[in-house]
Amino acid sequence: FPDAVAKFPLTVTFNGAQFDLQFLRRRFPQFCPLAHIDLRYALSKLGHNGGLKQIERTLGIKRPDHLREVDGYEAVRLWSAHRRGTAGALDRLVEYCRHDVVNMKPLAERVAQEMPKVAGVTVPL
């Protein structure tokens, strides 16, 4: 994992400062992202508060119908079900996580568009 992500200059997460990065550093002590943006805090500065799924809904970012109600608690349940041998649990968990990752892009784009306005900065494009 550290070698795979080392080639990327930026790590983007949602609530990663509180969870993901700490978990990854315990598991991979050599993991040290060059730069990190936690969209949870950036979005909060823009007035978008709550969990990832709530913010996605507010901003019109959609997930497939069969994943709309899956949240972090359900992800833990899916992992446990997979470990017990429940067919399909891992596939559903991976699909859920894939949408978490894919949805970072429109959220980061939103932050990049709105943050300069909030900060009173003009950014030439």
PDB file of C-alpha atoms in Angstrom:
ATOM      1  CA  PHE A   1       0.000   0.000   0.000  1.00  0.00           C
ATOM      2  CA  PRO A   2       2.610   2.646   0.886  1.00  0.00           C
ATOM      3  CA  ASP A   3       4.454   2.059  -2.389  1.00  0.00           C
ATOM      4  CA  ALA A   4       1.230   2.236  -4.403  1.00  0.00           C
ATOM      5  CA  VAL A   5       0.164   5.595  -2.955  1.00  0.00           C
ATOM      6  CA  ALA A   6       3.648   7.141  -2.682  1.00  0.00           C
ATOM      7  CA  LYS A   7       3.495   8.209  -6.342  1.00  0.00           C
ATOM      8  CA  PHE A   8       0.521  10.476  -5.620  1.00  0.00           C
ATOM      9  CA  PRO A   9       1.323  13.960  -4.281  1.00  0.00           C
ATOM     10  CA  LEU A  10      -2.011  14.395  -2.483  1.00  0.00           C
ATOM     11  CA  THR A  11      -4.207  12.214  -0.296  1.00  0.00           C
ATOM     12  CA  VAL A  12      -7.874  13.244  -0.131  1.00  0.00           C
ATOM     13  CA  THR A  13     -10.200  11.845   2.526  1.00  0.00           C
ATOM     14  CA  PHE A  14     -13.438  12.562   4.321  1.00  0.00           C
ATOM     15  CA  ASN A  15     -12.793  12.470   8.060  1.00  0.00           C
ATOM     16  CA  GLY A  16      -9.444  10.854   7.324  1.00  0.00           C
ATOM     17  CA  ALA A  17      -7.608  12.971   9.889  1.00  0.00           C
ATOM     18  CA  GLN A  18      -9.707  11.320  12.605  1.00  0.00           C
ATOM     19  CA  PHE A  19      -9.859   7.778  11.241  1.00  0.00           C
ATOM     20  CA  ASP A  20      -8.264   6.714   7.966  1.00  0.00           C
ATOM     21  CA  LEU A  21      -4.790   8.185   8.379  1.00  0.00           C
ATOM     22  CA  GLN A  22      -4.440   6.977  11.963  1.00  0.00           C
ATOM     23  CA  PHE A  23      -5.517   3.466  10.949  1.00  0.00           C
ATOM     24  CA  LEU A  24      -3.175   3.413   7.957  1.00  0.00           C
ATOM     25  CA  ARG A  25      -0.205   4.695   9.967  1.00  0.00           C
ATOM     26  CA  ARG A  26      -0.712   1.965  12.578  1.00  0.00           C
ATOM     27  CA  ARG A  27      -0.926  -0.699   9.871  1.00  0.00           C
ATOM     28  CA  PHE A  28       1.808   0.785   7.646  1.00  0.00           C
ATOM     29  CA  PRO A  29       4.233   2.800   9.816  1.00  0.00           C
ATOM     30  CA  GLN A  30       6.138   3.938   6.716  1.00  0.00           C
ATOM     31  CA  PHE A  31       2.978   5.521   5.233  1.00  0.00           C
ATOM     32  CA  CYS A  32       3.382   9.275   5.144  1.00  0.00           C
ATOM     33  CA  PRO A  33       1.339  11.192   2.573  1.00  0.00           C
ATOM     34  CA  LEU A  34       3.132  14.160   1.044  1.00  0.00           C
ATOM     35  CA  ALA A  35      -0.004  16.257   1.512  1.00  0.00           C
ATOM     36  CA  HIS A  36      -3.485  15.564   2.864  1.00  0.00           C
ATOM     37  CA  ILE A  37      -6.831  17.315   2.500  1.00  0.00           C
ATOM     38  CA  ASP A  38      -9.653  16.219   4.765  1.00  0.00           C
ATOM     39  CA  LEU A  39     -12.802  17.268   2.928  1.00  0.00           C
ATOM     40  CA  ARG A  40     -14.855  17.019   6.118  1.00  0.00           C
ATOM     41  CA  TYR A  41     -13.252  20.165   7.504  1.00  0.00           C
ATOM     42  CA  ALA A  42     -13.084  22.012   4.195  1.00  0.00           C
ATOM     43  CA  LEU A  43     -16.768  21.323   3.500  1.00  0.00           C
ATOM     44  CA  SER A  44     -17.673  22.387   7.034  1.00  0.00           C
ATOM     45  CA  LYS A  45     -16.022  25.774   6.418  1.00  0.00           C
ATOM     46  CA  LEU A  46     -18.320  26.071   3.413  1.00  0.00           C
ATOM     47  CA  GLY A  47     -21.388  25.337   5.546  1.00  0.00           C
ATOM     48  CA  HIS A  48     -21.782  21.683   4.545  1.00  0.00           C
ATOM     49  CA  ASN A  49     -21.937  19.749   7.804  1.00  0.00           C
ATOM     50  CA  GLY A  50     -22.799  16.177   8.692  1.00  0.00           C
ATOM     51  CA  GLY A  51     -21.634  12.834   7.468  1.00  0.00           C
ATOM     52  CA  LEU A  52     -20.410  12.045   3.988  1.00  0.00           C
ATOM     53  CA  LYS A  53     -23.714  10.594   2.762  1.00  0.00           C
ATOM     54  CA  GLN A  54     -25.708  13.530   4.142  1.00  0.00           C
ATOM     55  CA  ILE A  55     -23.436  16.035   2.410  1.00  0.00           C
ATOM     56  CA  GLU A  56     -23.573  14.052  -0.820  1.00  0.00           C
ATOM     57  CA  ARG A  57     -27.382  14.185  -0.759  1.00  0.00           C
ATOM     58  CA  THR A  58     -27.367  17.915   0.014  1.00  0.00           C
ATOM     59  CA  LEU A  59     -25.043  18.589  -2.930  1.00  0.00           C
ATOM     60  CA  GLY A  60     -26.924  16.298  -5.322  1.00  0.00           C
ATOM     61  CA  ILE A  61     -24.275  13.582  -5.535  1.00  0.00           C
ATOM     62  CA  LYS A  62     -26.125  10.334  -6.069  1.00  0.00           C
ATOM     63  CA  ARG A  63     -25.382   6.733  -5.237  1.00  0.00           C
ATOM     64  CA  PRO A  64     -27.095   3.703  -6.765  1.00  0.00           C
ATOM     65  CA  ASP A  65     -30.476   2.980  -5.183  1.00  0.00           C
ATOM     66  CA  HIS A  66     -29.280  -0.276  -3.607  1.00  0.00           C
ATOM     67  CA  LEU A  67     -26.481   1.599  -1.776  1.00  0.00           C
ATOM     68  CA  ARG A  68     -28.373   4.706  -0.685  1.00  0.00           C
ATOM     69  CA  GLU A  69     -28.991   3.514   2.846  1.00  0.00           C
ATOM     70  CA  VAL A  70     -25.597   1.867   3.386  1.00  0.00           C
ATOM     71  CA  ASP A  71     -23.510   3.841   5.886  1.00  0.00           C
ATOM     72  CA  GLY A  72     -20.404   3.300   7.986  1.00  0.00           C
ATOM     73  CA  TYR A  73     -22.271   1.162  10.505  1.00  0.00           C
ATOM     74  CA  GLU A  74     -23.585  -1.058   7.722  1.00  0.00           C
ATOM     75  CA  ALA A  75     -20.060  -1.275   6.279  1.00  0.00           C
ATOM     76  CA  VAL A  76     -18.853  -2.766   9.567  1.00  0.00           C
ATOM     77  CA  ARG A  77     -21.762  -5.225   9.489  1.00  0.00           C
ATOM     78  CA  LEU A  78     -20.916  -6.181   5.885  1.00  0.00           C
ATOM     79  CA  TRP A  79     -17.292  -6.828   6.843  1.00  0.00           C
ATOM     80  CA  SER A  80     -18.415  -9.048   9.728  1.00  0.00           C
ATOM     81  CA  ALA A  81     -20.826 -10.873   7.424  1.00  0.00           C
ATOM     82  CA  HIS A  82     -18.030 -11.441   4.925  1.00  0.00           C
ATOM     83  CA  ARG A  83     -15.798 -12.872   7.657  1.00  0.00           C
ATOM     84  CA  ARG A  84     -18.620 -15.261   8.591  1.00  0.00           C
ATOM     85  CA  GLY A  85     -18.789 -16.397   4.950  1.00  0.00           C
ATOM     86  CA  THR A  86     -21.937 -14.572   3.832  1.00  0.00           C
ATOM     87  CA  ALA A  87     -22.028 -14.620   0.049  1.00  0.00           C
ATOM     88  CA  GLY A  88     -22.072 -11.186  -1.580  1.00  0.00           C
ATOM     89  CA  ALA A  89     -21.178  -9.230   1.563  1.00  0.00           C
ATOM     90  CA  LEU A  90     -17.666  -8.370   0.407  1.00  0.00           C
ATOM     91  CA  ASP A  91     -18.863  -7.376  -3.068  1.00  0.00           C
ATOM     92  CA  ARG A  92     -21.434  -5.003  -1.578  1.00  0.00           C
ATOM     93  CA  LEU A  93     -18.853  -3.558   0.838  1.00  0.00           C
ATOM     94  CA  VAL A  94     -16.324  -2.971  -1.947  1.00  0.00           C
ATOM     95  CA  GLU A  95     -18.973  -1.309  -4.110  1.00  0.00           C
ATOM     96  CA  TYR A  96     -19.964   0.945  -1.196  1.00  0.00           C
ATOM     97  CA  CYS A  97     -16.320   1.889  -0.561  1.00  0.00           C
ATOM     98  CA  ARG A  98     -15.746   2.497  -4.280  1.00  0.00           C
ATOM     99  CA  HIS A  99     -18.517   5.108  -4.230  1.00  0.00           C
ATOM    100  CA  ASP A 100     -16.952   6.739  -1.161  1.00  0.00           C
ATOM    101  CA  VAL A 101     -13.715   7.130  -3.122  1.00  0.00           C
ATOM    102  CA  VAL A 102     -15.262   8.147  -6.450  1.00  0.00           C
ATOM    103  CA  ASN A 103     -17.411  10.782  -4.739  1.00  0.00           C
ATOM    104  CA  MET A 104     -14.318  12.479  -3.309  1.00  0.00           C
ATOM    105  CA  LYS A 105     -13.726  14.016  -6.753  1.00  0.00           C
ATOM    106  CA  PRO A 106     -16.926  16.088  -7.042  1.00  0.00           C
ATOM    107  CA  LEU A 107     -16.634  17.032  -3.372  1.00  0.00           C
ATOM    108  CA  ALA A 108     -13.032  18.187  -3.837  1.00  0.00           C
ATOM    109  CA  GLU A 109     -14.060  20.098  -6.965  1.00  0.00           C
ATOM    110  CA  ARG A 110     -16.774  21.826  -4.963  1.00  0.00           C
ATOM    111  CA  VAL A 111     -14.265  22.807  -2.295  1.00  0.00           C
ATOM    112  CA  ALA A 112     -11.861  24.112  -4.947  1.00  0.00           C
ATOM    113  CA  GLN A 113     -14.646  26.222  -6.487  1.00  0.00           C
ATOM    114  CA  GLU A 114     -16.172  27.598  -3.302  1.00  0.00           C
ATOM    115  CA  MET A 115     -13.236  27.984  -0.899  1.00  0.00           C
ATOM    116  CA  PRO A 116     -11.612  30.952  -2.656  1.00  0.00           C
ATOM    117  CA  LYS A 117     -14.951  32.813  -2.517  1.00  0.00           C
ATOM    118  CA  VAL A 118     -15.300  32.150   1.211  1.00  0.00           C
ATOM    119  CA  ALA A 119     -11.704  33.163   1.821  1.00  0.00           C
ATOM    120  CA  GLY A 120     -12.127  36.317  -0.271  1.00  0.00           C
ATOM    121  CA  VAL A 121      -9.406  35.286  -2.693  1.00  0.00           C
ATOM    122  CA  THR A 122      -9.445  35.613  -6.467  1.00  0.00           C
ATOM    123  CA  VAL A 123      -7.863  32.604  -8.100  1.00  0.00           C
ATOM    124  CA  PRO A 124      -6.984  32.949 -11.793  1.00  0.00           C
ATOM    125  CA  LEU A 125      -7.753  29.820 -13.766  1.00  0.00           C
TER     126      LEU A 125
END
